[in-house]
Each structure stands twice: as C-alpha cells, then as structure tokens.
C-alpha cells in the first residue's frame, strides 16, 4: 500500500546544478501537487496538475518546471538550483480537484543547495 | 498575504491540560481540513469540515467550522505526549488546497 512515493529522499546539490524530483501515486488519483515547506512558512504550492495533461502554476513557481508524465507520475525539475531553493519538497495527490477530498502526501525530499 | 492564519504558532503544555488552536481567514472556503505532520513525514489528514457550524469529534479532538465557513478551531482535551506534532489547517478553494503556517504543539510528560 505505497500511496505517494517520492524519490530521492535526500539530495545535496551545488548552485547551478539541475535535478528532477520524482513522484508517483498508485491510487488512480487525477490531481497531483508539488509543495515546498520551509521553517515558519508552512506548505506553499509550487505547481499542480488538476488532471493528466494539464499543469498550472501555484504560489511560488519561479525556478521550477513540472511534467505530468502520465496519470501516476508528476515530476518537479530545478533547471539551475539556487540556495533559496533549499527546502523540503512534498508531492501530494487527490482523487478530484475542486472537491472536499483530502490530499495524500509523500514523505518528502530534503534538498540542500550549497 | 497569508490567506489562512493559524494561532498560536507554538504551544507547549503539560500532559493532561486542554488546548485550542485556531485557523482564521477573511475568505470563505468550501471546506476546511486539518492535517497533522510528524517529523520526517508528510501531513496526514485528521478531518474535513464542510458545513458552516459543523462540529466533528475524533476521540479527544474536537473540530469546529465557523458559521460563515471562514474559520475553524481544534480543541484537544487532556492532551497526551502522542499529540505532539505540527497541526496544519487547509482551505479548499477551486482546485487547490491552501495551507496555513501551522501550530507546533509540544506536550510535556
């Protein structure tokens, strides 16, 4: 019963390097989300995908790109990492957008940019 | 501008005490959700409140949705060390969920 799986769990990058964070869900959910969580800032939405084939910007999209590869997978890419992108990144999914259904979260990717 | 304001930000109390944390907004949400997050893990849903004035109970936890669907509260009776964690409220708006910054709760044995 995996739910939402994120890889890697930890990563250290140098400024300017690129990296893709992977997320997969096995609950046949339509909507998927990427958040970052920083101390004192709560969870901030980076990008989301309401359904397969669509993506939209959230609150803090600058410096990131996303790909909804198929219904199961939603990846987050940092093209040129910056120290300000040091954070814990969470992927989430839920059955339908625009509903009262809960989001199911992965365990996060802890990313440090030196 | 933070759409959802949670208070207090931090709370440290003795085991057995009661506490209430708040989630306030000037905006109306179709529903509010409460999540709990433990270190090294993602948030996990505790409850969803949908109807204005709704009260839901989950063992020692009581959740209330404001009549105008702009605010919510979480009351814990006889807090236990196992209640320690980060409590997040989240409001449903369109196809997104907007989170507050959270209340970090520490229950001392």
PDB file of C-alpha atoms in Angstrom:
ATOM      1  CA  UNK A   1       0.000   0.000   0.000  1.00  0.00           C
ATOM      2  CA  UNK A   2       2.538   2.603  -1.186  1.00  0.00           C
ATOM      3  CA  UNK A   3       0.286   5.662  -1.704  1.00  0.00           C
ATOM      4  CA  UNK A   4       2.544   8.526  -2.807  1.00  0.00           C
ATOM      5  CA  UNK A   5       6.223   7.727  -3.356  1.00  0.00           C
ATOM      6  CA  UNK A   6       8.891  10.396  -3.696  1.00  0.00           C
ATOM      7  CA  UNK A   7      12.485   9.916  -4.811  1.00  0.00           C
ATOM      8  CA  UNK A   8      15.098  10.719  -3.753  1.00  0.00           C
ATOM      9  CA  UNK A   9      14.571  11.227  -0.007  1.00  0.00           C
ATOM     10  CA  UNK A  10      17.685  13.390   0.363  1.00  0.00           C
ATOM     11  CA  UNK A  11      19.845  15.320  -2.098  1.00  0.00           C
ATOM     12  CA  UNK A  12      22.659  17.847  -1.917  1.00  0.00           C
ATOM     13  CA  UNK A  13      23.348  19.990  -4.975  1.00  0.00           C
ATOM     14  CA  UNK A  14      25.761  22.736  -5.863  1.00  0.00           C
ATOM     15  CA  UNK A  15      24.441  26.086  -7.057  1.00  0.00           C
ATOM     16  CA  UNK A  16      23.703  25.923 -10.779  1.00  0.00           C
ATOM     17  CA  UNK A  17      23.201  22.157 -10.967  1.00  0.00           C
ATOM     18  CA  UNK A  18      19.956  20.728 -12.267  1.00  0.00           C
ATOM     19  CA  UNK A  19      17.837  17.988 -10.788  1.00  0.00           C
ATOM     20  CA  UNK A  20      14.462  16.288 -11.160  1.00  0.00           C
ATOM     21  CA  UNK A  21      12.384  15.188  -8.185  1.00  0.00           C
ATOM     22  CA  UNK A  22      10.184  12.212  -8.920  1.00  0.00           C
ATOM     23  CA  UNK A  23       6.692  11.496  -7.576  1.00  0.00           C
ATOM     24  CA  UNK A  24       4.392   8.579  -8.259  1.00  0.00           C
ATOM     25  CA  UNK A  25       0.985   7.623  -6.830  1.00  0.00           C
ATOM     26  CA  UNK A  26      -0.818   4.309  -7.063  1.00  0.00           C
ATOM     27  CA  UNK A  27      -4.302   5.466  -6.004  1.00  0.00           C
ATOM     28  CA  UNK A  28      -5.553   6.320  -9.518  1.00  0.00           C
ATOM     29  CA  UNK A  29      -5.860   9.972  -8.459  1.00  0.00           C
ATOM     30  CA  UNK A  30      -6.477  12.649 -11.048  1.00  0.00           C
ATOM     31  CA  UNK A  31      -4.822  15.606  -9.284  1.00  0.00           C
ATOM     32  CA  UNK A  32      -1.218  15.942  -8.190  1.00  0.00           C
ATOM     33  CA  UNK A  33       0.620  18.751  -6.411  1.00  0.00           C
ATOM     34  CA  UNK A  34       4.124  19.908  -5.535  1.00  0.00           C
ATOM     35  CA  UNK A  35       4.742  21.918  -2.351  1.00  0.00           C
ATOM     36  CA  UNK A  36       7.778  23.237  -0.587  1.00  0.00           C
ATOM     37  CA  UNK A  37       7.925  23.529   3.198  1.00  0.00           C
ATOM     38  CA  UNK A  38      10.253  25.990   4.896  1.00  0.00           C
ATOM     39  CA  UNK A  39      10.531  26.797   8.619  1.00  0.00           C
ATOM     40  CA  UNK A  40       7.840  29.258   9.637  1.00  0.00           C
ATOM     41  CA  UNK A  41       6.347  29.367   6.135  1.00  0.00           C
ATOM     42  CA  UNK A  42       4.057  26.371   6.063  1.00  0.00           C
ATOM     43  CA  UNK A  43       3.365  24.487   2.841  1.00  0.00           C
ATOM     44  CA  UNK A  44       3.495  26.610  -0.300  1.00  0.00           C
ATOM     45  CA  UNK A  45       2.161  25.330  -3.594  1.00  0.00           C
ATOM     46  CA  UNK A  46       4.704  25.344  -6.431  1.00  0.00           C
ATOM     47  CA  UNK A  47       2.784  23.704  -9.282  1.00  0.00           C
ATOM     48  CA  UNK A  48      -0.189  21.421  -9.615  1.00  0.00           C
ATOM     49  CA  UNK A  49      -1.818  19.206 -12.189  1.00  0.00           C
ATOM     50  CA  UNK A  50      -5.597  19.005 -11.954  1.00  0.00           C
ATOM     51  CA  UNK A  51      -5.670  16.127 -14.424  1.00  0.00           C
ATOM     52  CA  UNK A  52      -3.403  14.236 -16.766  1.00  0.00           C
ATOM     53  CA  UNK A  53      -2.168  16.551 -19.499  1.00  0.00           C
ATOM     54  CA  UNK A  54      -2.618  19.808 -17.571  1.00  0.00           C
ATOM     55  CA  UNK A  55      -0.324  21.772 -15.279  1.00  0.00           C
ATOM     56  CA  UNK A  56      -0.757  25.133 -13.572  1.00  0.00           C
ATOM     57  CA  UNK A  57       1.361  27.487 -11.504  1.00  0.00           C
ATOM     58  CA  UNK A  58       0.862  27.742  -7.799  1.00  0.00           C
ATOM     59  CA  UNK A  59       2.048  30.367  -5.336  1.00  0.00           C
ATOM     60  CA  UNK A  60       5.833  30.029  -5.852  1.00  0.00           C
ATOM     61  CA  UNK A  61       6.581  28.633  -9.361  1.00  0.00           C
ATOM     62  CA  UNK A  62       9.693  30.638 -10.258  1.00  0.00           C
ATOM     63  CA  UNK A  63      12.778  28.495 -10.793  1.00  0.00           C
ATOM     64  CA  UNK A  64      10.789  25.279 -11.257  1.00  0.00           C
ATOM     65  CA  UNK A  65       9.232  23.290 -14.067  1.00  0.00           C
ATOM     66  CA  UNK A  66       6.926  20.278 -13.913  1.00  0.00           C
ATOM     67  CA  UNK A  67       5.896  17.388 -16.118  1.00  0.00           C
ATOM     68  CA  UNK A  68       2.787  15.267 -15.725  1.00  0.00           C
ATOM     69  CA  UNK A  69       4.272  12.223 -17.401  1.00  0.00           C
ATOM     70  CA  UNK A  70       1.126  10.112 -17.097  1.00  0.00           C
ATOM     71  CA  UNK A  71      -1.687   9.720 -14.580  1.00  0.00           C
ATOM     72  CA  UNK A  72       0.643   8.185 -11.986  1.00  0.00           C
ATOM     73  CA  UNK A  73       3.715  10.406 -12.229  1.00  0.00           C
ATOM     74  CA  UNK A  74       4.367  14.108 -11.671  1.00  0.00           C
ATOM     75  CA  UNK A  75       7.962  15.353 -11.679  1.00  0.00           C
ATOM     76  CA  UNK A  76       9.475  18.632 -10.481  1.00  0.00           C
ATOM     77  CA  UNK A  77      12.612  19.998 -12.143  1.00  0.00           C
ATOM     78  CA  UNK A  78      15.095  22.572 -10.928  1.00  0.00           C
ATOM     79  CA  UNK A  79      16.978  23.763 -14.016  1.00  0.00           C
ATOM     80  CA  UNK A  80      19.617  25.820 -12.199  1.00  0.00           C
ATOM     81  CA  UNK A  81      19.492  25.272  -8.468  1.00  0.00           C
ATOM     82  CA  UNK A  82      19.875  28.247  -6.114  1.00  0.00           C
ATOM     83  CA  UNK A  83      20.484  28.275  -2.341  1.00  0.00           C
ATOM     84  CA  UNK A  84      16.996  29.797  -1.889  1.00  0.00           C
ATOM     85  CA  UNK A  85      15.589  26.519  -3.149  1.00  0.00           C
ATOM     86  CA  UNK A  86      16.936  24.633  -0.142  1.00  0.00           C
ATOM     87  CA  UNK A  87      13.778  23.171   1.341  1.00  0.00           C
ATOM     88  CA  UNK A  88      11.720  20.062   1.959  1.00  0.00           C
ATOM     89  CA  UNK A  89       9.605  19.229  -1.079  1.00  0.00           C
ATOM     90  CA  UNK A  90       6.326  17.335  -0.789  1.00  0.00           C
ATOM     91  CA  UNK A  91       4.273  15.742  -3.511  1.00  0.00           C
ATOM     92  CA  UNK A  92       0.579  15.119  -2.933  1.00  0.00           C
ATOM     93  CA  UNK A  93      -2.354  13.674  -4.823  1.00  0.00           C
ATOM     94  CA  UNK A  94      -6.113  13.551  -4.511  1.00  0.00           C
ATOM     95  CA  UNK A  95      -8.946  11.957  -6.392  1.00  0.00           C
ATOM     96  CA  UNK A  96     -10.552  15.014  -7.909  1.00  0.00           C
ATOM     97  CA  UNK A  97      -9.707  18.706  -7.952  1.00  0.00           C
ATOM     98  CA  UNK A  98     -12.316  21.166  -6.767  1.00  0.00           C
ATOM     99  CA  UNK A  99     -13.631  18.767  -4.165  1.00  0.00           C
ATOM    100  CA  UNK A 100     -13.503  18.185  -0.432  1.00  0.00           C
ATOM    101  CA  UNK A 101     -11.363  15.115  -0.771  1.00  0.00           C
ATOM    102  CA  UNK A 102      -8.125  15.045   1.223  1.00  0.00           C
ATOM    103  CA  UNK A 103      -4.672  15.205  -0.221  1.00  0.00           C
ATOM    104  CA  UNK A 104      -2.352  12.252   0.308  1.00  0.00           C
ATOM    105  CA  UNK A 105       1.267  13.227   0.811  1.00  0.00           C
ATOM    106  CA  UNK A 106       4.585  11.526   0.236  1.00  0.00           C
ATOM    107  CA  UNK A 107       7.284  11.607   2.905  1.00  0.00           C
ATOM    108  CA  UNK A 108       9.183  14.436   1.257  1.00  0.00           C
ATOM    109  CA  UNK A 109      12.516  15.110  -0.433  1.00  0.00           C
ATOM    110  CA  UNK A 110      15.032  17.057   1.641  1.00  0.00           C
ATOM    111  CA  UNK A 111      17.064  19.189  -0.755  1.00  0.00           C
ATOM    112  CA  UNK A 112      20.106  21.277   0.152  1.00  0.00           C
ATOM    113  CA  UNK A 113      21.701  23.666  -2.321  1.00  0.00           C
ATOM    114  CA  UNK A 114      25.250  24.698  -1.460  1.00  0.00           C
TER     115      UNK A 114
ATOM    116  CA  UNK B   1      -0.612  37.848   2.362  1.00  0.00           C
ATOM    117  CA  UNK B   2      -1.412  34.657   4.239  1.00  0.00           C
ATOM    118  CA  UNK B   3      -4.950  33.549   3.446  1.00  0.00           C
ATOM    119  CA  UNK B   4      -5.147  31.267   6.459  1.00  0.00           C
ATOM    120  CA  UNK B   5      -3.767  32.488   9.789  1.00  0.00           C
ATOM    121  CA  UNK B   6      -3.104  29.896  12.471  1.00  0.00           C
ATOM    122  CA  UNK B   7      -2.621  30.711  16.127  1.00  0.00           C
ATOM    123  CA  UNK B   8      -0.732  30.175  18.231  1.00  0.00           C
ATOM    124  CA  UNK B   9       2.379  29.353  16.183  1.00  0.00           C
ATOM    125  CA  UNK B  10       3.877  27.380  19.074  1.00  0.00           C
ATOM    126  CA  UNK B  11       2.310  25.815  22.140  1.00  0.00           C
ATOM    127  CA  UNK B  12       3.964  23.822  24.874  1.00  0.00           C
ATOM    128  CA  UNK B  13       1.742  22.466  27.642  1.00  0.00           C
ATOM    129  CA  UNK B  14       1.714  19.760  30.297  1.00  0.00           C
ATOM    130  CA  UNK B  15       0.136  16.374  29.753  1.00  0.00           C
ATOM    131  CA  UNK B  16      -3.489  16.375  30.845  1.00  0.00           C
ATOM    132  CA  UNK B  17      -4.207  20.013  30.004  1.00  0.00           C
ATOM    133  CA  UNK B  18      -6.738  21.193  27.439  1.00  0.00           C
ATOM    134  CA  UNK B  19      -5.898  23.428  24.497  1.00  0.00           C
ATOM    135  CA  UNK B  20      -7.445  25.127  21.499  1.00  0.00           C
ATOM    136  CA  UNK B  21      -5.755  26.196  18.283  1.00  0.00           C
ATOM    137  CA  UNK B  22      -7.319  28.451  15.715  1.00  0.00           C
ATOM    138  CA  UNK B  23      -7.406  28.849  11.962  1.00  0.00           C
ATOM    139  CA  UNK B  24      -8.793  32.161  10.675  1.00  0.00           C
ATOM    140  CA  UNK B  25      -9.366  33.732   7.294  1.00  0.00           C
ATOM    141  CA  UNK B  26     -11.206  36.640   5.711  1.00  0.00           C
ATOM    142  CA  UNK B  27     -12.142  34.349   2.817  1.00  0.00           C
ATOM    143  CA  UNK B  28     -14.846  31.732   2.514  1.00  0.00           C
ATOM    144  CA  UNK B  29     -13.818  28.167   1.793  1.00  0.00           C
ATOM    145  CA  UNK B  30     -15.952  25.298   0.555  1.00  0.00           C
ATOM    146  CA  UNK B  31     -14.356  23.179   3.270  1.00  0.00           C
ATOM    147  CA  UNK B  32     -11.519  23.232   5.767  1.00  0.00           C
ATOM    148  CA  UNK B  33      -9.226  20.357   6.550  1.00  0.00           C
ATOM    149  CA  UNK B  34      -6.930  19.695   9.493  1.00  0.00           C
ATOM    150  CA  UNK B  35      -3.725  17.760   8.986  1.00  0.00           C
ATOM    151  CA  UNK B  36      -1.119  16.562  11.447  1.00  0.00           C
ATOM    152  CA  UNK B  37       2.520  16.245  10.493  1.00  0.00           C
ATOM    153  CA  UNK B  38       5.257  14.404  12.370  1.00  0.00           C
ATOM    154  CA  UNK B  39       8.999  14.933  11.808  1.00  0.00           C
ATOM    155  CA  UNK B  40      10.284  13.321   8.631  1.00  0.00           C
ATOM    156  CA  UNK B  41       6.828  12.591   7.274  1.00  0.00           C
ATOM    157  CA  UNK B  42       4.200  14.237   5.132  1.00  0.00           C
ATOM    158  CA  UNK B  43       0.978  15.688   6.574  1.00  0.00           C
ATOM    159  CA  UNK B  44      -1.826  13.245   7.303  1.00  0.00           C
ATOM    160  CA  UNK B  45      -5.481  14.218   7.211  1.00  0.00           C
ATOM    161  CA  UNK B  46      -7.326  14.335  10.539  1.00  0.00           C
ATOM    162  CA  UNK B  47     -10.713  15.693   9.477  1.00  0.00           C
ATOM    163  CA  UNK B  48     -12.635  17.640   6.846  1.00  0.00           C
ATOM    164  CA  UNK B  49     -15.384  20.073   7.850  1.00  0.00           C
ATOM    165  CA  UNK B  50     -17.796  21.164   5.162  1.00  0.00           C
ATOM    166  CA  UNK B  51     -20.936  22.731   6.641  1.00  0.00           C
ATOM    167  CA  UNK B  52     -20.921  26.057   8.491  1.00  0.00           C
ATOM    168  CA  UNK B  53     -21.215  25.428  12.227  1.00  0.00           C
ATOM    169  CA  UNK B  54     -20.255  21.767  11.837  1.00  0.00           C
ATOM    170  CA  UNK B  55     -18.606  20.034  14.786  1.00  0.00           C
ATOM    171  CA  UNK B  56     -16.671  16.788  14.410  1.00  0.00           C
ATOM    172  CA  UNK B  57     -15.049  14.710  17.115  1.00  0.00           C
ATOM    173  CA  UNK B  58     -12.113  12.380  16.772  1.00  0.00           C
ATOM    174  CA  UNK B  59     -11.536  10.792  20.203  1.00  0.00           C
ATOM    175  CA  UNK B  60     -10.125  13.666  22.327  1.00  0.00           C
ATOM    176  CA  UNK B  61     -10.014  16.087  19.383  1.00  0.00           C
ATOM    177  CA  UNK B  62     -12.968  18.355  18.571  1.00  0.00           C
ATOM    178  CA  UNK B  63     -13.052  20.313  15.330  1.00  0.00           C
ATOM    179  CA  UNK B  64     -15.442  23.149  14.569  1.00  0.00           C
ATOM    180  CA  UNK B  65     -16.130  25.029  11.342  1.00  0.00           C
ATOM    181  CA  UNK B  66     -17.294  28.614  11.738  1.00  0.00           C
ATOM    182  CA  UNK B  67     -20.839  29.533  10.742  1.00  0.00           C
ATOM    183  CA  UNK B  68     -19.557  31.697   7.890  1.00  0.00           C
ATOM    184  CA  UNK B  69     -17.077  28.995   6.747  1.00  0.00           C
ATOM    185  CA  UNK B  70     -14.131  31.353   7.212  1.00  0.00           C
ATOM    186  CA  UNK B  71     -12.543  29.886  10.323  1.00  0.00           C
ATOM    187  CA  UNK B  72     -12.077  26.715  12.291  1.00  0.00           C
ATOM    188  CA  UNK B  73     -10.831  25.556  15.655  1.00  0.00           C
ATOM    189  CA  UNK B  74      -9.259  22.405  17.029  1.00  0.00           C
ATOM    190  CA  UNK B  75      -9.735  21.614  20.711  1.00  0.00           C
ATOM    191  CA  UNK B  76      -7.765  18.847  22.415  1.00  0.00           C
ATOM    192  CA  UNK B  77      -8.973  17.528  25.759  1.00  0.00           C
ATOM    193  CA  UNK B  78      -6.490  16.020  28.209  1.00  0.00           C
ATOM    194  CA  UNK B  79      -3.505  16.322  25.879  1.00  0.00           C
ATOM    195  CA  UNK B  80      -1.127  13.372  25.647  1.00  0.00           C
ATOM    196  CA  UNK B  81       2.560  13.298  24.591  1.00  0.00           C
ATOM    197  CA  UNK B  82       1.424  11.434  21.486  1.00  0.00           C
ATOM    198  CA  UNK B  83      -0.452  14.578  20.391  1.00  0.00           C
ATOM    199  CA  UNK B  84       2.881  16.328  19.835  1.00  0.00           C
ATOM    200  CA  UNK B  85       3.288  17.463  16.232  1.00  0.00           C
ATOM    201  CA  UNK B  86       2.623  20.177  13.671  1.00  0.00           C
ATOM    202  CA  UNK B  87      -1.080  20.867  13.087  1.00  0.00           C
ATOM    203  CA  UNK B  88      -1.965  22.399   9.751  1.00  0.00           C
ATOM    204  CA  UNK B  89      -5.273  23.777   8.615  1.00  0.00           C
ATOM    205  CA  UNK B  90      -6.033  23.896   4.908  1.00  0.00           C
ATOM    206  CA  UNK B  91      -8.827  25.517   2.957  1.00  0.00           C
ATOM    207  CA  UNK B  92     -10.326  24.199  -0.267  1.00  0.00           C
ATOM    208  CA  UNK B  93     -10.528  26.814  -2.984  1.00  0.00           C
ATOM    209  CA  UNK B  94     -11.268  25.952  -6.612  1.00  0.00           C
ATOM    210  CA  UNK B  95      -8.924  23.093  -7.485  1.00  0.00           C
ATOM    211  CA  UNK B  96      -6.266  23.962  -4.918  1.00  0.00           C
ATOM    212  CA  UNK B  97      -5.760  23.495  -1.197  1.00  0.00           C
ATOM    213  CA  UNK B  98      -4.271  26.482   0.663  1.00  0.00           C
ATOM    214  CA  UNK B  99      -2.377  25.776   3.861  1.00  0.00           C
ATOM    215  CA  UNK B 100      -1.820  27.846   6.966  1.00  0.00           C
ATOM    216  CA  UNK B 101       1.659  28.029   8.508  1.00  0.00           C
ATOM    217  CA  UNK B 102       0.766  25.575  11.231  1.00  0.00           C
ATOM    218  CA  UNK B 103       0.749  25.309  15.022  1.00  0.00           C
ATOM    219  CA  UNK B 104       3.638  23.388  16.506  1.00  0.00           C
ATOM    220  CA  UNK B 105       2.342  21.587  19.587  1.00  0.00           C
ATOM    221  CA  UNK B 106       4.550  20.024  22.249  1.00  0.00           C
ATOM    222  CA  UNK B 107       3.003  18.053  25.094  1.00  0.00           C
ATOM    223  CA  UNK B 108       5.304  17.631  28.075  1.00  0.00           C
ATOM    224  CA  UNK B 109       5.026  14.362  30.044  1.00  0.00           C
TER     225      UNK B 109
END
